[in-house]
Amino acid sequence: MIGANSLVVELNPRRLMQLQRQGPVLRKVAAVLLDGRSVENVEGDRELETFRTHFDRLSLNEAGIISWNATNSDVVLPVIPRVLRRKPIVECREMAHTGCTKTYDLLRQRAYWLGMRKEVVDYVVSCKRCQQMKGDTTGAAQSMEPIAVSEVGELWSVDFMDPLPVTTSGNRYIVIMTEYLSRWIEVAAVPNQRATTISGV
């Protein structure tokens, strides 16, 4: 998944695709998209019914990842399976620290799943630390815990510089990728912020 600022990025499309297929609903969504079946043919399947009004914005990219085409944007977002959802919510909450709306706004720029807003609200409302800090804006900032990484290349963070003038090659963003353990930095010019573009850099 792609992240904003320090939001962790997993640049392993194969793993994301596998995790999408482990969930029964996303597995069915992928099958419908892969077979090119009409969404009308899923009538009667309660799990797929929830996606009925959203199928026109879903697609499979070259890596087989179910992706969401954001409105009024060239950004295509990965659909995050249930097993991966808590981490991006927590990380966006740590970055925003301003409540449900800002946390959700930050998250929806980088990922998508049905019911995302409700999950963000549920998390922020149930967060004991958030409730303790509510109303106390004079307290010291909470310390952040380091993320455990066992080997080089396991974890990367991604930042974007934008918007920049479009180059003759059609690039308008600078992507900065930092390997978490070694702090190795890779920089590239890219035409968009799509997960498929970044994973191919």
PDB file of C-alpha atoms in Angstrom:
ATOM      1  CA  MET A   1       0.000   0.000   0.000  1.00  0.00           C
ATOM      2  CA  ILE A   2       1.119   3.511  -0.635  1.00  0.00           C
ATOM      3  CA  GLY A   3       1.475   5.987   2.166  1.00  0.00           C
ATOM      4  CA  ALA A   4       1.592   9.686   2.743  1.00  0.00           C
ATOM      5  CA  ASN A   5       4.557  11.184   4.547  1.00  0.00           C
ATOM      6  CA  SER A   6       5.782   8.499   6.963  1.00  0.00           C
ATOM      7  CA  LEU A   7       2.953   6.072   6.264  1.00  0.00           C
ATOM      8  CA  VAL A   8       4.518   2.656   5.716  1.00  0.00           C
ATOM      9  CA  VAL A   9       4.462   1.258   2.212  1.00  0.00           C
ATOM     10  CA  GLU A  10       4.503  -2.392   1.285  1.00  0.00           C
ATOM     11  CA  LEU A  11       5.907  -2.577  -2.232  1.00  0.00           C
ATOM     12  CA  ASN A  12       5.149  -6.244  -2.690  1.00  0.00           C
ATOM     13  CA  PRO A  13       2.266  -6.485  -5.161  1.00  0.00           C
ATOM     14  CA  ARG A  14       2.267 -10.284  -5.095  1.00  0.00           C
ATOM     15  CA  ARG A  15       1.752 -10.387  -1.324  1.00  0.00           C
ATOM     16  CA  LEU A  16      -1.030  -7.791  -1.481  1.00  0.00           C
ATOM     17  CA  MET A  17      -2.730  -9.762  -4.257  1.00  0.00           C
ATOM     18  CA  GLN A  18      -2.481 -12.982  -2.193  1.00  0.00           C
ATOM     19  CA  LEU A  19      -3.971 -11.315   0.879  1.00  0.00           C
ATOM     20  CA  GLN A  20      -6.820  -9.887  -1.215  1.00  0.00           C
ATOM     21  CA  ARG A  21      -7.631 -13.412  -2.450  1.00  0.00           C
ATOM     22  CA  GLN A  22      -7.678 -14.852   1.084  1.00  0.00           C
ATOM     23  CA  GLY A  23     -10.827 -12.935   1.984  1.00  0.00           C
ATOM     24  CA  PRO A  24     -14.004 -14.516   0.599  1.00  0.00           C
ATOM     25  CA  VAL A  25     -15.563 -11.267  -0.655  1.00  0.00           C
ATOM     26  CA  LEU A  26     -12.488  -9.849  -2.401  1.00  0.00           C
ATOM     27  CA  ARG A  27     -11.778 -13.293  -3.876  1.00  0.00           C
ATOM     28  CA  LYS A  28     -15.235 -13.201  -5.492  1.00  0.00           C
ATOM     29  CA  VAL A  29     -14.732  -9.600  -6.631  1.00  0.00           C
ATOM     30  CA  ALA A  30     -11.443 -10.584  -8.293  1.00  0.00           C
ATOM     31  CA  ALA A  31     -13.111 -13.545 -10.011  1.00  0.00           C
ATOM     32  CA  VAL A  32     -15.872 -11.328 -11.428  1.00  0.00           C
ATOM     33  CA  LEU A  33     -13.332  -8.757 -12.656  1.00  0.00           C
ATOM     34  CA  LEU A  34     -11.052 -11.441 -14.090  1.00  0.00           C
ATOM     35  CA  ASP A  35     -13.869 -13.218 -15.931  1.00  0.00           C
ATOM     36  CA  GLY A  36     -15.191  -9.928 -17.257  1.00  0.00           C
ATOM     37  CA  ARG A  37     -18.651 -10.859 -16.013  1.00  0.00           C
ATOM     38  CA  SER A  38     -21.293  -8.196 -15.728  1.00  0.00           C
ATOM     39  CA  VAL A  39     -22.017  -7.024 -12.230  1.00  0.00           C
ATOM     40  CA  GLU A  40     -25.672  -7.811 -12.971  1.00  0.00           C
ATOM     41  CA  ASN A  41     -24.766 -11.511 -12.864  1.00  0.00           C
ATOM     42  CA  VAL A  42     -23.907 -11.370  -9.160  1.00  0.00           C
ATOM     43  CA  GLU A  43     -27.507 -10.811  -8.072  1.00  0.00           C
ATOM     44  CA  GLY A  44     -28.391 -13.051  -5.158  1.00  0.00           C
ATOM     45  CA  ASP A  45     -24.849 -13.200  -3.786  1.00  0.00           C
ATOM     46  CA  ARG A  46     -25.096 -11.164  -0.569  1.00  0.00           C
ATOM     47  CA  GLU A  47     -21.341 -10.599  -0.301  1.00  0.00           C
ATOM     48  CA  LEU A  48     -21.004  -9.285  -3.835  1.00  0.00           C
ATOM     49  CA  GLU A  49     -24.195  -7.230  -3.559  1.00  0.00           C
ATOM     50  CA  THR A  50     -22.321  -4.759  -1.336  1.00  0.00           C
ATOM     51  CA  PHE A  51     -19.963  -4.036  -4.226  1.00  0.00           C
ATOM     52  CA  ARG A  52     -22.699  -3.763  -6.879  1.00  0.00           C
ATOM     53  CA  THR A  53     -22.773   0.040  -7.006  1.00  0.00           C
ATOM     54  CA  HIS A  54     -18.977   0.239  -6.974  1.00  0.00           C
ATOM     55  CA  PHE A  55     -17.965  -2.204  -9.715  1.00  0.00           C
ATOM     56  CA  ASP A  56     -17.537   0.514 -12.332  1.00  0.00           C
ATOM     57  CA  ARG A  57     -14.699   1.969 -10.219  1.00  0.00           C
ATOM     58  CA  LEU A  58     -12.940  -1.335  -9.551  1.00  0.00           C
ATOM     59  CA  SER A  59     -10.314  -2.909 -11.768  1.00  0.00           C
ATOM     60  CA  LEU A  60      -7.513  -5.457 -11.723  1.00  0.00           C
ATOM     61  CA  ASN A  61      -4.078  -4.021 -12.429  1.00  0.00           C
ATOM     62  CA  GLU A  62      -1.211  -5.837 -14.165  1.00  0.00           C
ATOM     63  CA  ALA A  63      -0.198  -7.511 -10.887  1.00  0.00           C
ATOM     64  CA  GLY A  64      -3.740  -8.798 -10.313  1.00  0.00           C
ATOM     65  CA  ILE A  65      -4.378  -6.333  -7.478  1.00  0.00           C
ATOM     66  CA  ILE A  66      -7.950  -5.130  -7.053  1.00  0.00           C
ATOM     67  CA  SER A  67      -7.782  -1.354  -7.388  1.00  0.00           C
ATOM     68  CA  TRP A  68     -10.176   1.549  -6.811  1.00  0.00           C
ATOM     69  CA  ASN A  69     -10.327   4.399  -9.318  1.00  0.00           C
ATOM     70  CA  ALA A  70     -10.615   7.588  -7.264  1.00  0.00           C
ATOM     71  CA  THR A  71     -13.117  10.225  -8.384  1.00  0.00           C
ATOM     72  CA  ASN A  72     -11.796  13.207 -10.380  1.00  0.00           C
ATOM     73  CA  SER A  73      -8.231  11.933 -10.188  1.00  0.00           C
ATOM     74  CA  ASP A  74      -5.693   9.834 -12.063  1.00  0.00           C
ATOM     75  CA  VAL A  75      -4.891   8.084  -8.786  1.00  0.00           C
ATOM     76  CA  VAL A  76      -5.754   4.393  -8.556  1.00  0.00           C
ATOM     77  CA  LEU A  77      -5.775   3.103  -4.990  1.00  0.00           C
ATOM     78  CA  PRO A  78      -5.233  -0.451  -3.776  1.00  0.00           C
ATOM     79  CA  VAL A  79      -8.234  -2.098  -2.137  1.00  0.00           C
ATOM     80  CA  ILE A  80      -6.940  -3.114   1.282  1.00  0.00           C
ATOM     81  CA  PRO A  81      -7.989  -6.546   2.584  1.00  0.00           C
ATOM     82  CA  ARG A  82      -9.319  -6.846   6.139  1.00  0.00           C
ATOM     83  CA  VAL A  83      -6.082  -8.326   7.562  1.00  0.00           C
ATOM     84  CA  LEU A  84      -4.094  -5.205   6.579  1.00  0.00           C
ATOM     85  CA  ARG A  85      -6.536  -2.452   7.578  1.00  0.00           C
ATOM     86  CA  ARG A  86      -5.669  -1.686  11.185  1.00  0.00           C
ATOM     87  CA  LYS A  87      -2.067  -0.652  10.509  1.00  0.00           C
ATOM     88  CA  PRO A  88      -2.829   2.136   7.999  1.00  0.00           C
ATOM     89  CA  ILE A  89      -5.626   3.442  10.235  1.00  0.00           C
ATOM     90  CA  VAL A  90      -3.258   3.597  13.211  1.00  0.00           C
ATOM     91  CA  GLU A  91      -0.487   5.222  11.163  1.00  0.00           C
ATOM     92  CA  CYS A  92      -2.791   7.858   9.672  1.00  0.00           C
ATOM     93  CA  ARG A  93      -4.178   8.543  13.124  1.00  0.00           C
ATOM     94  CA  GLU A  94      -0.642   9.012  14.479  1.00  0.00           C
ATOM     95  CA  MET A  95       0.087  11.497  11.690  1.00  0.00           C
ATOM     96  CA  ALA A  96      -3.184  13.425  11.861  1.00  0.00           C
ATOM     97  CA  HIS A  97      -3.952  13.505  15.600  1.00  0.00           C
ATOM     98  CA  THR A  98      -6.919  15.729  14.858  1.00  0.00           C
ATOM     99  CA  GLY A  99      -9.868  13.378  14.883  1.00  0.00           C
ATOM    100  CA  CYS A 100     -11.928  11.221  12.590  1.00  0.00           C
ATOM    101  CA  THR A 101     -12.244  13.542   9.601  1.00  0.00           C
ATOM    102  CA  LYS A 102      -8.557  14.340   9.138  1.00  0.00           C
ATOM    103  CA  THR A 103      -7.551  10.730   9.767  1.00  0.00           C
ATOM    104  CA  TYR A 104     -10.068   9.546   7.163  1.00  0.00           C
ATOM    105  CA  ASP A 105      -9.045  12.248   4.665  1.00  0.00           C
ATOM    106  CA  LEU A 106      -5.403  11.217   4.982  1.00  0.00           C
ATOM    107  CA  LEU A 107      -6.179   7.520   4.643  1.00  0.00           C
ATOM    108  CA  ARG A 108      -8.503   7.837   1.639  1.00  0.00           C
ATOM    109  CA  GLN A 109      -5.726   9.508  -0.360  1.00  0.00           C
ATOM    110  CA  ARG A 110      -3.707   6.295  -0.120  1.00  0.00           C
ATOM    111  CA  ALA A 111      -6.046   3.317   0.211  1.00  0.00           C
ATOM    112  CA  TYR A 112      -9.627   2.151  -0.175  1.00  0.00           C
ATOM    113  CA  TRP A 113     -12.039  -0.396   1.213  1.00  0.00           C
ATOM    114  CA  LEU A 114     -15.794  -0.482   1.716  1.00  0.00           C
ATOM    115  CA  GLY A 115     -16.727   0.844   5.140  1.00  0.00           C
ATOM    116  CA  MET A 116     -13.419   2.662   5.620  1.00  0.00           C
ATOM    117  CA  ARG A 117     -14.972   5.785   7.177  1.00  0.00           C
ATOM    118  CA  LYS A 118     -16.856   3.735   9.794  1.00  0.00           C
ATOM    119  CA  GLU A 119     -13.721   1.784  10.731  1.00  0.00           C
ATOM    120  CA  VAL A 120     -11.770   5.031  11.155  1.00  0.00           C
ATOM    121  CA  VAL A 121     -14.515   6.517  13.348  1.00  0.00           C
ATOM    122  CA  ASP A 122     -14.747   3.324  15.423  1.00  0.00           C
ATOM    123  CA  TYR A 123     -10.979   3.294  15.946  1.00  0.00           C
ATOM    124  CA  VAL A 124     -10.655   6.973  16.899  1.00  0.00           C
ATOM    125  CA  VAL A 125     -13.664   6.830  19.235  1.00  0.00           C
ATOM    126  CA  SER A 126     -12.371   3.676  20.951  1.00  0.00           C
ATOM    127  CA  CYS A 127      -8.755   4.871  21.263  1.00  0.00           C
ATOM    128  CA  LYS A 128      -8.134   5.347  24.995  1.00  0.00           C
ATOM    129  CA  ARG A 129      -5.109   7.552  24.433  1.00  0.00           C
ATOM    130  CA  CYS A 130      -7.101   9.769  22.057  1.00  0.00           C
ATOM    131  CA  GLN A 131      -9.832  10.156  24.666  1.00  0.00           C
ATOM    132  CA  GLN A 132      -7.301  10.935  27.412  1.00  0.00           C
ATOM    133  CA  MET A 133      -5.655  13.597  25.267  1.00  0.00           C
ATOM    134  CA  LYS A 134      -8.979  15.136  24.248  1.00  0.00           C
ATOM    135  CA  GLY A 135      -9.189  18.600  25.703  1.00  0.00           C
ATOM    136  CA  ASP A 136      -5.591  18.512  26.930  1.00  0.00           C
ATOM    137  CA  THR A 137      -3.658  20.326  24.244  1.00  0.00           C
ATOM    138  CA  THR A 138      -0.887  21.392  26.615  1.00  0.00           C
ATOM    139  CA  GLY A 139       0.436  17.912  27.358  1.00  0.00           C
ATOM    140  CA  ALA A 140       3.721  16.622  25.996  1.00  0.00           C
ATOM    141  CA  ALA A 141       3.624  14.801  22.675  1.00  0.00           C
ATOM    142  CA  GLN A 142       3.348  11.044  22.953  1.00  0.00           C
ATOM    143  CA  SER A 143       6.462   9.117  22.019  1.00  0.00           C
ATOM    144  CA  MET A 144       6.275   6.914  18.944  1.00  0.00           C
ATOM    145  CA  GLU A 145       7.369   3.311  19.091  1.00  0.00           C
ATOM    146  CA  PRO A 146       9.840   2.043  16.472  1.00  0.00           C
ATOM    147  CA  ILE A 147       8.654  -0.500  13.930  1.00  0.00           C
ATOM    148  CA  ALA A 148      10.452  -3.838  14.178  1.00  0.00           C
ATOM    149  CA  VAL A 149      12.242  -4.710  10.921  1.00  0.00           C
ATOM    150  CA  SER A 150      14.336  -7.869  10.581  1.00  0.00           C
ATOM    151  CA  GLU A 151      16.078  -7.409   7.228  1.00  0.00           C
ATOM    152  CA  VAL A 152      17.019  -4.810   4.635  1.00  0.00           C
ATOM    153  CA  GLY A 153      14.343  -4.378   1.969  1.00  0.00           C
ATOM    154  CA  GLU A 154      11.476  -5.546   4.167  1.00  0.00           C
ATOM    155  CA  LEU A 155       9.997  -2.105   4.768  1.00  0.00           C
ATOM    156  CA  TRP A 156      10.002   1.111   2.725  1.00  0.00           C
ATOM    157  CA  SER A 157       8.399   4.492   3.208  1.00  0.00           C
ATOM    158  CA  VAL A 158       7.294   6.642   0.293  1.00  0.00           C
ATOM    159  CA  ASP A 159       6.873  10.402  -0.044  1.00  0.00           C
ATOM    160  CA  PHE A 160       5.707  12.412  -3.044  1.00  0.00           C
ATOM    161  CA  MET A 161       6.731  15.899  -4.099  1.00  0.00           C
ATOM    162  CA  ASP A 162       3.928  17.475  -6.074  1.00  0.00           C
ATOM    163  CA  PRO A 163       2.601  19.078  -8.084  1.00  0.00           C
ATOM    164  CA  LEU A 164       5.545  19.904 -10.299  1.00  0.00           C
ATOM    165  CA  PRO A 165       5.630  21.117 -13.908  1.00  0.00           C
ATOM    166  CA  VAL A 166       5.064  18.258 -16.339  1.00  0.00           C
ATOM    167  CA  THR A 167       8.274  17.134 -18.039  1.00  0.00           C
ATOM    168  CA  THR A 168       8.581  16.247 -21.726  1.00  0.00           C
ATOM    169  CA  SER A 169       8.373  12.602 -20.606  1.00  0.00           C
ATOM    170  CA  GLY A 170       5.013  13.263 -18.948  1.00  0.00           C
ATOM    171  CA  ASN A 171       6.295  13.070 -15.372  1.00  0.00           C
ATOM    172  CA  ARG A 172       4.743  15.418 -12.811  1.00  0.00           C
ATOM    173  CA  TYR A 173       5.720  13.898  -9.445  1.00  0.00           C
ATOM    174  CA  ILE A 174       8.946  13.050  -7.657  1.00  0.00           C
ATOM    175  CA  VAL A 175       8.722   9.882  -5.583  1.00  0.00           C
ATOM    176  CA  ILE A 176      11.194   9.471  -2.718  1.00  0.00           C
ATOM    177  CA  MET A 177      11.513   5.930  -1.352  1.00  0.00           C
ATOM    178  CA  THR A 178      13.460   5.264   1.842  1.00  0.00           C
ATOM    179  CA  GLU A 179      14.458   1.771   2.959  1.00  0.00           C
ATOM    180  CA  TYR A 180      13.544   1.635   6.630  1.00  0.00           C
ATOM    181  CA  LEU A 181      16.540  -0.255   8.063  1.00  0.00           C
ATOM    182  CA  SER A 182      19.506   1.020   6.015  1.00  0.00           C
ATOM    183  CA  ARG A 183      17.929   4.463   5.305  1.00  0.00           C
ATOM    184  CA  TRP A 184      18.888   3.982   1.626  1.00  0.00           C
ATOM    185  CA  ILE A 185      17.059   6.495  -0.559  1.00  0.00           C
ATOM    186  CA  GLU A 186      15.793   6.056  -4.106  1.00  0.00           C
ATOM    187  CA  VAL A 187      14.329   8.983  -6.059  1.00  0.00           C
ATOM    188  CA  ALA A 188      12.465   8.874  -9.365  1.00  0.00           C
ATOM    189  CA  ALA A 189      10.269  11.058 -11.555  1.00  0.00           C
ATOM    190  CA  VAL A 190       6.862   9.492 -12.200  1.00  0.00           C
ATOM    191  CA  PRO A 191       3.738  10.507 -14.147  1.00  0.00           C
ATOM    192  CA  ASN A 192       1.224   9.616 -11.409  1.00  0.00           C
ATOM    193  CA  GLN A 193       0.852   8.271  -7.869  1.00  0.00           C
ATOM    194  CA  ARG A 194      -0.608   4.899  -8.822  1.00  0.00           C
ATOM    195  CA  ALA A 195       0.533   1.847  -6.876  1.00  0.00           C
ATOM    196  CA  THR A 196       1.363   0.049 -10.123  1.00  0.00           C
ATOM    197  CA  THR A 197       3.605   2.905 -11.253  1.00  0.00           C
ATOM    198  CA  ILE A 198       5.463   3.072  -7.948  1.00  0.00           C
ATOM    199  CA  SER A 199       5.923  -0.685  -7.669  1.00  0.00           C
ATOM    200  CA  GLY A 200       7.579  -0.654 -11.097  1.00  0.00           C
ATOM    201  CA  VAL A 201      10.133   2.044 -10.210  1.00  0.00           C
TER     202      VAL A 201
END
